[in-house]
mmCIF file of C-alpha atoms in Angstrom:
data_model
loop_
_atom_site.group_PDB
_atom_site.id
_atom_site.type_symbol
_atom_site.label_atom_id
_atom_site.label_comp_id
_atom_site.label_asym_id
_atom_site.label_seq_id
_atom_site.Cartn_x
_atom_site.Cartn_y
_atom_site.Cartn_z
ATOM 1 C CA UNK A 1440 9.635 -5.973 10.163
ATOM 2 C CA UNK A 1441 7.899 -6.954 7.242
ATOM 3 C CA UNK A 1442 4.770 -9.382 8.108
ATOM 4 C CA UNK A 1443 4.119 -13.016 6.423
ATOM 5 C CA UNK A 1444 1.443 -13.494 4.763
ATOM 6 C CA UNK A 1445 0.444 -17.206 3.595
ATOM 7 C CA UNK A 1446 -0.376 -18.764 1.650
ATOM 8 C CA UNK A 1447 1.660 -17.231 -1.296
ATOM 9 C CA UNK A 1448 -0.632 -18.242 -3.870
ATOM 10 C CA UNK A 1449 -3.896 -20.278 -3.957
ATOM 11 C CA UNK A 1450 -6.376 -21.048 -6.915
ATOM 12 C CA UNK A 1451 -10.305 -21.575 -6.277
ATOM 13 C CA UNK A 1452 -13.180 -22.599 -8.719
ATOM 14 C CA UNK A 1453 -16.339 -20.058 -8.498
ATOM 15 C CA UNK A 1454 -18.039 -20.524 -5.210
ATOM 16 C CA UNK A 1455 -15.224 -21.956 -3.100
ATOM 17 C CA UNK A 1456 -13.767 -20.658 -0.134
ATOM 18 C CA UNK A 1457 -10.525 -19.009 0.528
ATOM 19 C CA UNK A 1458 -8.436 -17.579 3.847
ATOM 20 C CA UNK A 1459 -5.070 -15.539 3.648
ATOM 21 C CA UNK A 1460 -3.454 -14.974 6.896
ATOM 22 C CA UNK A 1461 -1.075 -12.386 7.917
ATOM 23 C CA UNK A 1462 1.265 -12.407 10.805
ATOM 24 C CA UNK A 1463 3.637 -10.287 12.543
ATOM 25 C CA UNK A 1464 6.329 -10.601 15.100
ATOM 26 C CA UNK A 1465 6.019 -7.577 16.397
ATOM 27 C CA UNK A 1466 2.791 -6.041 18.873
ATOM 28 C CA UNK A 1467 0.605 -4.364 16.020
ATOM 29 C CA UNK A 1468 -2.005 -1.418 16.434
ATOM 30 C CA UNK A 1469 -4.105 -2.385 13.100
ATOM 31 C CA UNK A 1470 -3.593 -4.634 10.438
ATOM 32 C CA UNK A 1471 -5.105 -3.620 7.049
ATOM 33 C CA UNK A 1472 -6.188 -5.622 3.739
ATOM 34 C CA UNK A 1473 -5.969 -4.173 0.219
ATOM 35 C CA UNK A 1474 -6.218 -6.008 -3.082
ATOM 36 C CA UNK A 1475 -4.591 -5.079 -6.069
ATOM 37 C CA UNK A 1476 -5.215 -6.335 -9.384
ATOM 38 C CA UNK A 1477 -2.528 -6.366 -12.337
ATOM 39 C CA UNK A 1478 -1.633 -3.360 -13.358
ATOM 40 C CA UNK A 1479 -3.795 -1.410 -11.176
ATOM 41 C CA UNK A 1480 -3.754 0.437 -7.502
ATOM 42 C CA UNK A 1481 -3.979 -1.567 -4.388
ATOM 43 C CA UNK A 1482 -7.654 -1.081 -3.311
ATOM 44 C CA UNK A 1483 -8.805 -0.974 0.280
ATOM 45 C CA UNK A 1484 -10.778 -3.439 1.942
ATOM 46 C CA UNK A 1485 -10.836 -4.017 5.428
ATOM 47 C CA UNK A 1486 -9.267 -2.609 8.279
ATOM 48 C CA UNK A 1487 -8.395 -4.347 11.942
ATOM 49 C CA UNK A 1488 -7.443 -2.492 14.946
ATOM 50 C CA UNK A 1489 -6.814 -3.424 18.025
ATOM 51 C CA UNK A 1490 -9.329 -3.593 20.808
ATOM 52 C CA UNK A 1491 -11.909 -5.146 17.903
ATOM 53 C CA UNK A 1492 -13.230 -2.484 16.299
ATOM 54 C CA UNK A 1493 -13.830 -3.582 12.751
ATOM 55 C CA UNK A 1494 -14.736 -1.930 9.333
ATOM 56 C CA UNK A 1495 -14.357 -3.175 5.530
ATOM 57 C CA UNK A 1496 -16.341 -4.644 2.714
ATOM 58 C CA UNK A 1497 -19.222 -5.967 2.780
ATOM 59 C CA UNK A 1498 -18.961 -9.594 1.480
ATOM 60 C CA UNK A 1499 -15.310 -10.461 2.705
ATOM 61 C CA UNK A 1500 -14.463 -10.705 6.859
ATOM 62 C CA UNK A 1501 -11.360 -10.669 8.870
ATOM 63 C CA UNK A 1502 -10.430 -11.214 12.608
ATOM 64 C CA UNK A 1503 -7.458 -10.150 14.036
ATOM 65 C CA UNK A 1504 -5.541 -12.239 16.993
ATOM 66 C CA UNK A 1505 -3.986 -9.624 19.419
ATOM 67 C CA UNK A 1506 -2.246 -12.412 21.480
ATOM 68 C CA UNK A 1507 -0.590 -14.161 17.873
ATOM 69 C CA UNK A 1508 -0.112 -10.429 16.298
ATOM 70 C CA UNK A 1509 -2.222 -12.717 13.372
ATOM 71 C CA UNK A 1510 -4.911 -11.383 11.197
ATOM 72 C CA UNK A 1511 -6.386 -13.721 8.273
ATOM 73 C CA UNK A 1512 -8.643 -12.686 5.141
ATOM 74 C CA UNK A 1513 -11.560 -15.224 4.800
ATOM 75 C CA UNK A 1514 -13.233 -14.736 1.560
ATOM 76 C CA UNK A 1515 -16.628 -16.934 1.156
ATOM 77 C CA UNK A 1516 -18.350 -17.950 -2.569
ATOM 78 C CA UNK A 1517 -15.541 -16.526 -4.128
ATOM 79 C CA UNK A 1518 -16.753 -14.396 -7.462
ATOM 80 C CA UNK A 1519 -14.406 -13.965 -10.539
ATOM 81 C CA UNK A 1520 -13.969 -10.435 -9.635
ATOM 82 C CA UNK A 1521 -11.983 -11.828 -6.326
ATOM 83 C CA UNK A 1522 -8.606 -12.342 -8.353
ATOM 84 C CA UNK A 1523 -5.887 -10.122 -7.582
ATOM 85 C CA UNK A 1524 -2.712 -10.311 -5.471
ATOM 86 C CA UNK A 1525 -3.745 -9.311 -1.532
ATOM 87 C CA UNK A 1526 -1.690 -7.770 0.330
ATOM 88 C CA UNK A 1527 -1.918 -6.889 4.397
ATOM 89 C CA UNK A 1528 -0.474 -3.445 6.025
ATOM 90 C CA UNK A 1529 0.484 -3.941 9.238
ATOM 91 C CA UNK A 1530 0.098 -0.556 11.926
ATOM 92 C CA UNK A 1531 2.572 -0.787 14.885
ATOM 93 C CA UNK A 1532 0.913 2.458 16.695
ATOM 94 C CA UNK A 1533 -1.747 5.074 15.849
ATOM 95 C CA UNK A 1534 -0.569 7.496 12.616
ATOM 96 C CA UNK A 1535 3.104 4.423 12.307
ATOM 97 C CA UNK A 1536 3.624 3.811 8.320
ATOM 98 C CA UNK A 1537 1.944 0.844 7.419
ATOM 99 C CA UNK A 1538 4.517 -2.023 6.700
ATOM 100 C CA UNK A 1539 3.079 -4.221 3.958
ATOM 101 C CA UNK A 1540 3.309 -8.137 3.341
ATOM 102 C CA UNK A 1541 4.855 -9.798 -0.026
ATOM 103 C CA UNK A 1542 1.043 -10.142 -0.867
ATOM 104 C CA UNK A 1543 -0.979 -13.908 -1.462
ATOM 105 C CA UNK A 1544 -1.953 -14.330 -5.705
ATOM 106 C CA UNK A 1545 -5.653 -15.411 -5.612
ATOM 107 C CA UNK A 1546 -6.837 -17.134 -8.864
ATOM 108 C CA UNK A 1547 -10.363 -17.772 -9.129
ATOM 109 C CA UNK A 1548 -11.198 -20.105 -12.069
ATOM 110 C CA UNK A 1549 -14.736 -20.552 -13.616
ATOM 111 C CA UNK R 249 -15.168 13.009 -6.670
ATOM 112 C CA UNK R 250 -11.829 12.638 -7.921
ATOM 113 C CA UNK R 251 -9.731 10.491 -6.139
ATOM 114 C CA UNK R 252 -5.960 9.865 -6.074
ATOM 115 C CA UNK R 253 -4.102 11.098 -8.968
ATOM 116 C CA UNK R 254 -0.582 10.413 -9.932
ATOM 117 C CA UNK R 255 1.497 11.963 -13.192
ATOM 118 C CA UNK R 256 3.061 10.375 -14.877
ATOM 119 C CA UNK R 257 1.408 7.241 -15.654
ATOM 120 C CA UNK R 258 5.291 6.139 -17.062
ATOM 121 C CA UNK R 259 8.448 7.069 -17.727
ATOM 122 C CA UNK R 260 11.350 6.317 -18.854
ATOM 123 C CA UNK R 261 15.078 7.639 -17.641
ATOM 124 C CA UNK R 262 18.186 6.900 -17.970
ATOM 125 C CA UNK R 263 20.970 5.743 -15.215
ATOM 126 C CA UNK R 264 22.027 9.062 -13.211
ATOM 127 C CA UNK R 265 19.281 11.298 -14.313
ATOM 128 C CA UNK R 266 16.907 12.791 -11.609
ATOM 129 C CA UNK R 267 12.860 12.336 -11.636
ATOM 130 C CA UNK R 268 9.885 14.109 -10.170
ATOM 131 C CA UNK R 269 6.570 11.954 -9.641
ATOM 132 C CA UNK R 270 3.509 14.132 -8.794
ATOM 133 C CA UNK R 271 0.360 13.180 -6.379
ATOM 134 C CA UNK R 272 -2.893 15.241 -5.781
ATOM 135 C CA UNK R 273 -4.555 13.588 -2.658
ATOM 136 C CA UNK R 274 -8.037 13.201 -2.605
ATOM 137 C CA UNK R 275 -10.031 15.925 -1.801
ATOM 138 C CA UNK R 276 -10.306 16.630 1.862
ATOM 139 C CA UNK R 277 -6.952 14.237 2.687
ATOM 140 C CA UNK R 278 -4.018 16.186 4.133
ATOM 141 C CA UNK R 279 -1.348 13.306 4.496
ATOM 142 C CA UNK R 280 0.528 11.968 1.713
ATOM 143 C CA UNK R 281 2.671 8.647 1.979
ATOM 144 C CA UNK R 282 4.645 7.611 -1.163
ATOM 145 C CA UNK R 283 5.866 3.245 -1.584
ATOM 146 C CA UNK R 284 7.937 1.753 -3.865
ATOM 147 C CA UNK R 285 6.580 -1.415 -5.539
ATOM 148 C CA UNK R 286 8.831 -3.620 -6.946
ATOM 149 C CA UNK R 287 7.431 -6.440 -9.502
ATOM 150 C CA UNK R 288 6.155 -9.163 -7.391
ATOM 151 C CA UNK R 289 6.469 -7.504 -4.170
ATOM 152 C CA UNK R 290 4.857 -5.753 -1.617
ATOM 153 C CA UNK R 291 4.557 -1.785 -1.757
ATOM 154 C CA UNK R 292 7.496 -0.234 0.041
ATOM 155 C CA UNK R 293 7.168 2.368 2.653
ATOM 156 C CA UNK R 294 9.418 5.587 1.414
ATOM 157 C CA UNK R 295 7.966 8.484 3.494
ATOM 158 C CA UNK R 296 4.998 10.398 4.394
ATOM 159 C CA UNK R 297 3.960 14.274 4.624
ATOM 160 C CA UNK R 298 1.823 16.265 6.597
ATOM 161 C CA UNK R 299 1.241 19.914 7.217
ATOM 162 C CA UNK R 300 3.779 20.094 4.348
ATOM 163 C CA UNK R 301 6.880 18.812 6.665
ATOM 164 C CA UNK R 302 8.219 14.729 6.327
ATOM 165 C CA UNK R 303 6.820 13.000 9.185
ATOM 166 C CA UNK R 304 8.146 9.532 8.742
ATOM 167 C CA UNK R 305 10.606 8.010 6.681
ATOM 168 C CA UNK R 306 11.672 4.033 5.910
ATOM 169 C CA UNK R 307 14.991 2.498 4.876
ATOM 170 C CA UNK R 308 15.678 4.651 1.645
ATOM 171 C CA UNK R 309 18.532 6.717 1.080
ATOM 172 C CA UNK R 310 18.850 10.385 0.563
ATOM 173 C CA UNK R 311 18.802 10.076 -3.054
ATOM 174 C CA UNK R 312 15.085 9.716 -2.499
ATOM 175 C CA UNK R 313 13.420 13.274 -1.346
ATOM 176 C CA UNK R 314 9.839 14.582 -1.260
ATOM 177 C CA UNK R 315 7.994 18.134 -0.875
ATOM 178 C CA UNK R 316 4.113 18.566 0.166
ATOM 179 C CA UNK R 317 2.575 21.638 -0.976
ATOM 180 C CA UNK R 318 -0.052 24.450 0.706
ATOM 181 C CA UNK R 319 -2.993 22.135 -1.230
ATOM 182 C CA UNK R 320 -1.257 18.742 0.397
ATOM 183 C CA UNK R 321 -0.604 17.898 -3.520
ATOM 184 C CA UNK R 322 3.025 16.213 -2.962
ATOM 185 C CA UNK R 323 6.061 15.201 -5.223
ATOM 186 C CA UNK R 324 8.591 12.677 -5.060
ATOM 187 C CA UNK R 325 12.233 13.521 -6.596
ATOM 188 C CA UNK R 326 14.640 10.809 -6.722
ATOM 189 C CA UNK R 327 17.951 11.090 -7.978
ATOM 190 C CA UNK R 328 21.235 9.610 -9.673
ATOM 191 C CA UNK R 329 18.979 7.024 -10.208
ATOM 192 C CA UNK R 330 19.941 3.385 -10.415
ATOM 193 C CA UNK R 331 18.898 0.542 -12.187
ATOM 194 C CA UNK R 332 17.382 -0.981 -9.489
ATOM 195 C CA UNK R 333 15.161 1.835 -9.067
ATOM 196 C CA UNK R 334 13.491 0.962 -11.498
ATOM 197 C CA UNK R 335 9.693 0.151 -9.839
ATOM 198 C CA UNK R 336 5.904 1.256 -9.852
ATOM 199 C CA UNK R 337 5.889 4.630 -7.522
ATOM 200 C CA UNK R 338 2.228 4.827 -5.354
ATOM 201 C CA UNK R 339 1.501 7.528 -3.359
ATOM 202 C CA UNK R 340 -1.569 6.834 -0.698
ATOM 203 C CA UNK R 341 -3.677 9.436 0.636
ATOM 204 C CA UNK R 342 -5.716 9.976 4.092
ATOM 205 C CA UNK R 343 -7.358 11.900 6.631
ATOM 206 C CA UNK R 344 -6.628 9.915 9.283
ATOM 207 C CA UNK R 345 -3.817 7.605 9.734
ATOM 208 C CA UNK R 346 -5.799 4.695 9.076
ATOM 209 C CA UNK R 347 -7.479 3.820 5.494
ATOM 210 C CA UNK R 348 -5.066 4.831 2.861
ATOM 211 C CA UNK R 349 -6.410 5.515 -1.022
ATOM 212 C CA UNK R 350 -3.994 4.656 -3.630
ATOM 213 C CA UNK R 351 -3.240 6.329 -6.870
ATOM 214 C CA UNK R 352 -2.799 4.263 -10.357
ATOM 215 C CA UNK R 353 1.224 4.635 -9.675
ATOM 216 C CA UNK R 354 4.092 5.930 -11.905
ATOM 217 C CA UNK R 355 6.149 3.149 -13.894
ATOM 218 C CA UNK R 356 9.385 4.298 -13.601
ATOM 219 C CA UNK R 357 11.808 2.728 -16.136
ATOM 220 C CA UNK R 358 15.749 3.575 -15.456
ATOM 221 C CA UNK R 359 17.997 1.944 -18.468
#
């Protein structure tokens, strides 16, 4: 099952704050962000699994809610260089394909 | 380090032909997954490899088959194409099942 991710676009001035969230209906094992910017590959960026454990880029955070199977993207001061479509993978078990979301279009306008 | 490469960038085929889309991992990744990414969409899960044998597979027909090779460089044939086949190809490398490095993708035009 493919997860939802909302909202499907947003637009932000420089500095503003942005979340994406990502759910699924089904019990997940991780749920991982990428971003992908036209015409490029989707680039990695944070990874949730369950239990807490957390990795990912340094100036954008994510939690993931075992009990809602939800994960959102918050992305703080946003820069420019934050535009791109972003998409999350969702794991169902350790070394499952990762299922991804119709992606959220961030616009960030100076 | 070089990191996932895909050839071709593009291409172009027509309805019924066959096409092979190449992936070299990155170096010291030994699973390969390939997705289809349709304009607007999410990437697509098609299959993945490891140890050179399929190990998972998602909702595409037969016409879509893959091979992994000694060096865990992969390919991706699909054929009798279709119109609606017609979508950017990324194949995703690892080491562990987790964080998955794309290549640049193959745009594959069928007309």
């Amino acid at each position: 099952q493919q997860p939802v991710q909302s909202p499907q676009a947003v637009i932000l001035r420089e500095g503003e704050d942005a979340v994406i969230n990502c759910s699924s209906s089904k019990a997940l094992y991780s749920v991982h962000w990428y971003r992908q910017k036209h015409g490029e590959a989707p680039v990695f960026l944070m990874i949730l699994l369950k239990g807490g454990e957390q990795k990912g880029h340094d100036k954008i955070s994510a939690s993931f809610n075992e009990k809602k199977q939800q994960s959102s993207l918050y992305l703080t001061a946003s820069q420019l260089s934050y535009s791109g479509t972003y998409f999350c993978g969702t794991e169902k078990e350790y070394g499952n394909k990762l299922v991804f979301g119709a992606g959220t279009i961030l616009r960030v306008k100076s | 380090d070089a990191g996932v490469t895909q050839s071709p960038t593009h291409l172009i085929k027509t309805r019924g032909q066959q096409v092979t889309l190449r992936c070299s991992p990155k170096s010291g990744h030994d699973t390969v997954s390939w997705y289809q990414q349709a304009l607007g969409q999410g990437p697509q899960f098609i299959f993945q490899y490891y140890e050179e044998e399929e190990r998972q597979r998602g909702n595409f027909p037969d016409r879509f088959s893959g091979h992994q090779f000694p060096n865990y460089s992969s390919e991706l044939n699909v054929n009798a194409l279709l119109l609606g086949d017609s979508a950017l190809y990324l194949c995703a490398s690892m080491n562990n099942p987790t964080e998955a490095f794309f290549g640049q993708g193959t745009r594959l035009t069928v007309v």
